[in-house]
Amino acid sequence: MSAQTPATTTVLVVDDDFMVAKLHGRYVAAMEGFTVVGVAHNGAEALRAAERLRPDLVLLDVYLPDMDGISVLRELRAAEEKDPSR
C-alpha cells in the first residue's frame, strides 16, 4: 500500500493592512494542509492574483481601499460562472 501525500489547500490572503495580512499569512501557513500562495492589499490586486494563482480559498477582508470585499467576492463568483475551471 502506498502512502499518499495529503492535499494542500492553497490560500490567497486579501487585506489592506500590511501587518494584518502578514499575521493572517503566518497563521494560515502554520496550519497543516494549507499553503499561502499570495497576498493582495486591494480589490483589483486580489482579482488579478486570483486569476493568476487560482487559489482554493480566499481569506478576504470586507473593507478594502478601492472596493469592498463583497464586490470582490461577487466578481470572483461571476468569473467562476463564466469559466467553471476557475
Backbone as ProteinMPNN parsed JSONL, in Angstrom:
{"seq_chain_A": "MSAQTPATTTVLVVDDDFMVAKLHGRYVAAMEGFTVVGVAHNGAEALRAAERLRPDLVLLDVYLPDMDGISVLRELRAAEEKDPSR", "coords_chain_A": {"N_chain_A": [[0.851, -1.172, 0.0], [0.63, 2.176, -0.884], [1.796, 5.282, 0.414], [-0.079, 8.229, 0.521], [0.322, 11.63, -0.37], [-0.971, 14.191, 1.575], [-3.564, 16.373, 0.444], [-3.026, 19.795, -0.314], [-4.419, 22.833, 0.625], [-4.65, 25.729, -1.165], [-4.16, 29.183, -0.489], [-5.217, 32.538, -0.815], [-4.484, 35.543, 0.628], [-6.189, 38.452, 1.474], [-5.96, 41.677, 2.416], [-5.971, 45.06, 3.319], [-4.385, 46.155, 5.275], [-1.103, 45.901, 5.903], [0.253, 44.642, 8.042], [-1.758, 43.109, 9.262], [-2.384, 41.415, 7.132], [0.029, 40.059, 6.97], [0.057, 38.746, 9.463], [-2.237, 37.106, 9.176], [-1.338, 35.547, 7.038], [0.848, 34.209, 8.231], [-0.493, 32.736, 10.193], [-2.176, 31.067, 8.636], [-0.22, 29.692, 7.152], [0.937, 28.209, 9.172], [-0.898, 26.286, 9.662], [-1.604, 22.909, 9.237], [-1.791, 21.453, 6.054], [-2.472, 23.701, 4.622], [-1.45, 26.276, 2.395], [-0.083, 29.4, 1.807], [-0.413, 31.143, -1.102], [-0.38, 33.638, -2.126], [-0.608, 37.213, -1.523], [-2.716, 39.99, -1.325], [-3.469, 43.513, -1.42], [-5.546, 45.168, -2.081], [-8.733, 45.406, -3.791], [-8.581, 45.216, -6.659], [-6.028, 44.158, -7.026], [-6.413, 41.744, -5.721], [-8.268, 40.464, -7.407], [-6.728, 40.162, -9.746], [-4.671, 38.527, -8.732], [-6.123, 36.249, -7.945], [-7.0, 35.333, -10.414], [-4.554, 34.693, -11.627], [-3.305, 32.927, -9.764], [-5.202, 31.045, -8.961], [-6.376, 30.169, -6.382], [-7.505, 27.84, -3.816], [-8.892, 28.828, -1.705], [-9.953, 31.997, -0.522], [-8.984, 34.313, 1.736], [-10.599, 36.913, 2.777], [-10.754, 40.351, 3.334], [-13.334, 42.601, 4.294], [-13.349, 45.38, 4.138], [-11.764, 47.286, 1.916], [-9.463, 49.467, 0.177], [-10.141, 50.24, -2.5], [-12.435, 48.908, -3.341], [-15.187, 47.125, -1.877], [-14.952, 44.038, -0.013], [-17.113, 42.341, -0.499], [-17.898, 43.022, -3.076], [-15.629, 42.194, -4.448], [-15.819, 39.442, -3.984], [-18.222, 38.915, -5.365], [-17.384, 39.449, -8.003], [-15.422, 37.482, -8.301], [-17.01, 35.186, -8.131], [-18.707, 35.566, -10.339], [-16.848, 35.376, -12.409], [-16.134, 32.731, -12.081], [-18.532, 31.46, -12.744], [-18.619, 31.964, -15.465], [-16.38, 30.567, -16.292], [-15.99, 27.57, -15.244], [-13.668, 26.192, -14.521], [-12.182, 27.787, -12.958]], "CA_chain_A": [[0.0, 0.0, 0.0], [1.468, 3.375, -0.98], [1.368, 6.438, 1.216], [-0.48, 9.365, -0.294], [0.603, 12.941, 0.181], [-2.243, 14.884, 1.792], [-3.81, 17.534, -0.409], [-2.78, 21.099, 0.292], [-5.356, 23.876, 0.233], [-3.934, 26.971, -1.451], [-4.883, 30.316, 0.085], [-4.878, 33.919, -1.139], [-4.837, 36.436, 1.732], [-6.5, 39.797, 0.978], [-6.194, 42.656, 3.481], [-5.263, 46.306, 3.005], [-3.432, 46.422, 6.346], [0.031, 45.018, 5.645], [0.551, 43.842, 9.231], [-2.83, 42.122, 9.421], [-2.179, 40.43, 6.072], [1.194, 39.265, 7.367], [-0.384, 37.869, 10.553], [-3.12, 36.081, 8.596], [-0.491, 34.652, 6.262], [1.6, 33.36, 9.163], [-1.43, 31.809, 10.829], [-2.578, 30.079, 7.631], [0.956, 28.873, 6.828], [1.201, 27.321, 10.301], [-1.935, 25.257, 9.69], [-1.284, 21.763, 8.405], [-2.666, 21.275, 4.9], [-2.754, 24.985, 3.983], [-0.287, 26.988, 1.889], [-0.363, 30.744, 1.29], [0.175, 31.28, -2.443], [-0.301, 35.048, -2.471], [-1.19, 38.235, -0.653], [-3.151, 41.18, -2.061], [-3.796, 44.587, -0.486], [-6.741, 45.895, -2.518], [-9.628, 44.565, -4.575], [-8.075, 44.971, -8.01], [-4.887, 43.246, -6.878], [-6.978, 40.444, -5.35], [-8.857, 39.851, -8.601], [-5.62, 39.73, -10.618], [-3.985, 37.409, -8.083], [-7.0, 35.079, -8.011], [-6.959, 34.868, -11.81], [-3.224, 34.14, -11.893], [-2.916, 31.872, -8.831], [-6.281, 30.066, -8.833], [-6.348, 29.563, -5.042], [-8.671, 27.078, -3.366], [-9.56, 29.607, -0.668], [-9.563, 33.406, -0.423], [-9.239, 34.915, 3.045], [-10.924, 38.218, 2.202], [-11.197, 41.46, 4.179], [-14.512, 43.274, 3.747], [-13.043, 46.789, 3.903], [-10.571, 47.487, 1.095], [-9.434, 50.874, -0.243], [-10.701, 50.531, -3.819], [-13.751, 48.285, -3.448], [-15.404, 46.31, -0.688], [-14.714, 42.614, -0.199], [-18.307, 41.7, -1.061], [-17.813, 43.238, -4.529], [-14.569, 41.3, -4.927], [-16.399, 38.107, -3.976], [-19.179, 38.836, -6.479], [-16.62, 39.357, -9.258], [-14.811, 36.153, -8.344], [-18.071, 34.207, -8.424], [-19.15, 35.78, -11.721], [-15.795, 34.825, -13.268], [-16.219, 31.283, -11.969], [-19.703, 31.029, -13.507], [-18.246, 32.016, -16.889], [-15.348, 29.554, -16.512], [-16.023, 26.708, -14.043], [-12.35, 25.667, -14.157], [-11.55, 28.755, -12.042]], "C_chain_A": [[0.9, 1.238, 0.0], [0.885, 4.51, -0.142], [1.027, 7.587, 0.276], [-0.111, 10.655, 0.419], [-0.725, 13.656, 0.383], [-2.357, 16.114, 0.885], [-3.553, 18.817, 0.373], [-3.802, 22.08, -0.254], [-4.571, 25.167, 0.036], [-4.802, 28.159, -1.059], [-4.319, 31.633, -0.438], [-5.376, 34.78, 0.01], [-5.04, 37.834, 1.166], [-6.84, 40.697, 2.159], [-5.376, 43.898, 3.179], [-4.245, 46.68, 4.075], [-2.294, 45.408, 6.22], [0.343, 44.111, 6.834], [-0.503, 42.764, 9.461], [-2.681, 41.025, 8.369], [-1.024, 39.493, 6.425], [0.819, 38.281, 8.476], [-1.285, 36.752, 10.046], [-2.304, 35.061, 7.819], [0.298, 33.696, 7.146], [0.693, 32.307, 9.796], [-1.818, 30.694, 9.863], [-1.413, 29.137, 7.33], [1.284, 27.872, 7.943], [0.195, 26.169, 10.391], [-1.554, 24.12, 8.736], [-2.295, 21.653, 7.262], [-3.017, 22.561, 4.177], [-1.445, 25.657, 3.566], [-0.719, 28.347, 1.359], [0.357, 30.878, -0.05], [0.278, 32.736, -2.873], [-0.97, 35.928, -1.448], [-1.535, 39.431, -1.528], [-3.617, 42.221, -1.049], [-4.932, 45.497, -0.954], [-7.544, 44.975, -3.434], [-9.103, 44.22, -5.956], [-6.918, 43.985, -7.99], [-5.378, 41.837, -6.541], [-7.551, 39.734, -6.568], [-7.775, 39.359, -9.557], [-4.913, 38.508, -10.039], [-4.823, 36.132, -8.15], [-7.003, 34.484, -9.418], [-5.65, 34.134, -12.085], [-2.94, 32.89, -11.05], [-3.932, 30.745, -8.687], [-6.285, 29.378, -7.464], [-7.62, 28.768, -4.751], [-9.533, 27.905, -2.423], [-9.05, 31.044, -0.699], [-9.98, 33.899, 0.958], [-9.369, 36.407, 2.774], [-11.443, 39.215, 3.234], [-12.411, 42.119, 3.514], [-14.192, 44.718, 3.358], [-11.706, 46.929, 3.187], [-10.603, 48.904, 0.536], [-10.134, 51.174, -1.564], [-12.09, 49.948, -4.052], [-13.946, 47.421, -2.212], [-15.228, 44.827, -1.025], [-15.897, 41.881, -0.787], [-18.311, 41.861, -2.582], [-16.74, 42.352, -5.146], [-15.125, 39.877, -5.022], [-17.379, 37.928, -5.132], [-18.458, 38.688, -7.818], [-15.941, 38.001, -9.393], [-15.839, 35.089, -8.711], [-18.578, 34.344, -9.86], [-18.13, 35.192, -12.701], [-15.844, 33.295, -13.239], [-17.422, 30.723, -12.74], [-19.409, 30.998, -15.003], [-17.262, 30.913, -17.244], [-15.256, 28.681, -15.277], [-14.664, 26.135, -13.653], [-11.612, 26.609, -13.199], [-11.769, 28.369, -10.624]], "O_chain_A": [[1.829, 1.33, 0.802], [-0.329, 4.669, -0.014], [1.773, 7.874, -0.66], [-0.215, 10.763, 1.641], [-1.53, 13.724, -0.546], [-1.37, 16.794, 0.605], [-3.831, 18.901, 1.569], [-4.021, 22.147, -1.463], [-3.906, 25.643, 0.956], [-6.016, 28.152, -1.264], [-3.104, 31.822, -0.497], [-6.563, 34.753, 0.335], [-4.174, 38.352, 0.461], [-7.864, 40.518, 2.819], [-4.204, 43.794, 2.819], [-3.326, 47.453, 3.802], [-2.497, 44.209, 6.407], [0.665, 42.937, 6.649], [-0.171, 41.633, 9.815], [-2.833, 39.843, 8.677], [-1.1, 38.285, 6.203], [1.217, 37.117, 8.435], [-1.126, 35.593, 10.432], [-2.541, 33.858, 7.922], [0.402, 32.507, 6.843], [1.065, 31.14, 9.917], [-1.794, 29.517, 10.224], [-1.598, 27.922, 7.261], [1.846, 26.809, 7.679], [0.418, 25.198, 11.113], [-1.224, 24.354, 7.573], [-3.503, 21.749, 7.479], [-3.782, 22.531, 3.214], [-0.456, 25.611, 4.297], [-1.635, 28.427, 0.54], [1.578, 30.744, -0.126], [0.94, 33.047, -3.863], [-1.772, 35.481, -0.628], [-0.739, 39.838, -2.374], [-4.096, 41.881, 0.033], [-5.243, 46.488, -0.293], [-7.081, 43.896, -3.805], [-9.169, 43.067, -6.379], [-6.836, 43.089, -8.83], [-4.82, 40.852, -7.023], [-7.343, 38.533, -6.742], [-7.886, 38.268, -10.116], [-4.594, 37.567, -10.766], [-4.284, 35.051, -8.387], [-7.008, 33.264, -9.58], [-5.648, 33.072, -12.708], [-2.398, 31.908, -11.558], [-3.573, 29.622, -8.335], [-6.208, 28.152, -7.385], [-8.666, 28.993, -5.36], [-10.746, 27.714, -2.346], [-7.855, 31.281, -0.881], [-11.161, 33.905, 1.305], [-8.368, 37.091, 2.563], [-12.436, 38.963, 3.918], [-12.485, 42.178, 2.287], [-14.709, 45.22, 2.36], [-10.648, 46.717, 3.779], [-11.68, 49.49, 0.432], [-10.671, 52.269, -1.731], [-12.84, 50.456, -4.885], [-12.972, 47.027, -1.569], [-15.345, 44.424, -2.183], [-15.718, 40.896, -1.504], [-18.688, 40.934, -3.299], [-16.922, 41.822, -6.242], [-14.922, 39.192, -6.024], [-17.364, 36.896, -5.803], [-18.871, 37.897, -8.666], [-15.892, 37.436, -10.486], [-15.56, 34.196, -9.512], [-18.848, 33.341, -10.52], [-18.506, 34.583, -13.703], [-15.619, 32.645, -14.26], [-17.34, 29.64, -13.32], [-19.886, 30.12, -15.72], [-17.292, 30.381, -18.354], [-14.52, 29.011, -14.346], [-14.522, 25.63, -12.539], [-10.544, 26.268, -12.69], [-11.31, 29.063, -9.717]]}, "name": "protein", "num_of_chains": 1, "seq": "MSAQTPATTTVLVVDDDFMVAKLHGRYVAAMEGFTVVGVAHNGAEALRAAERLRPDLVLLDVYLPDMDGISVLRELRAAEEKDPSR"}
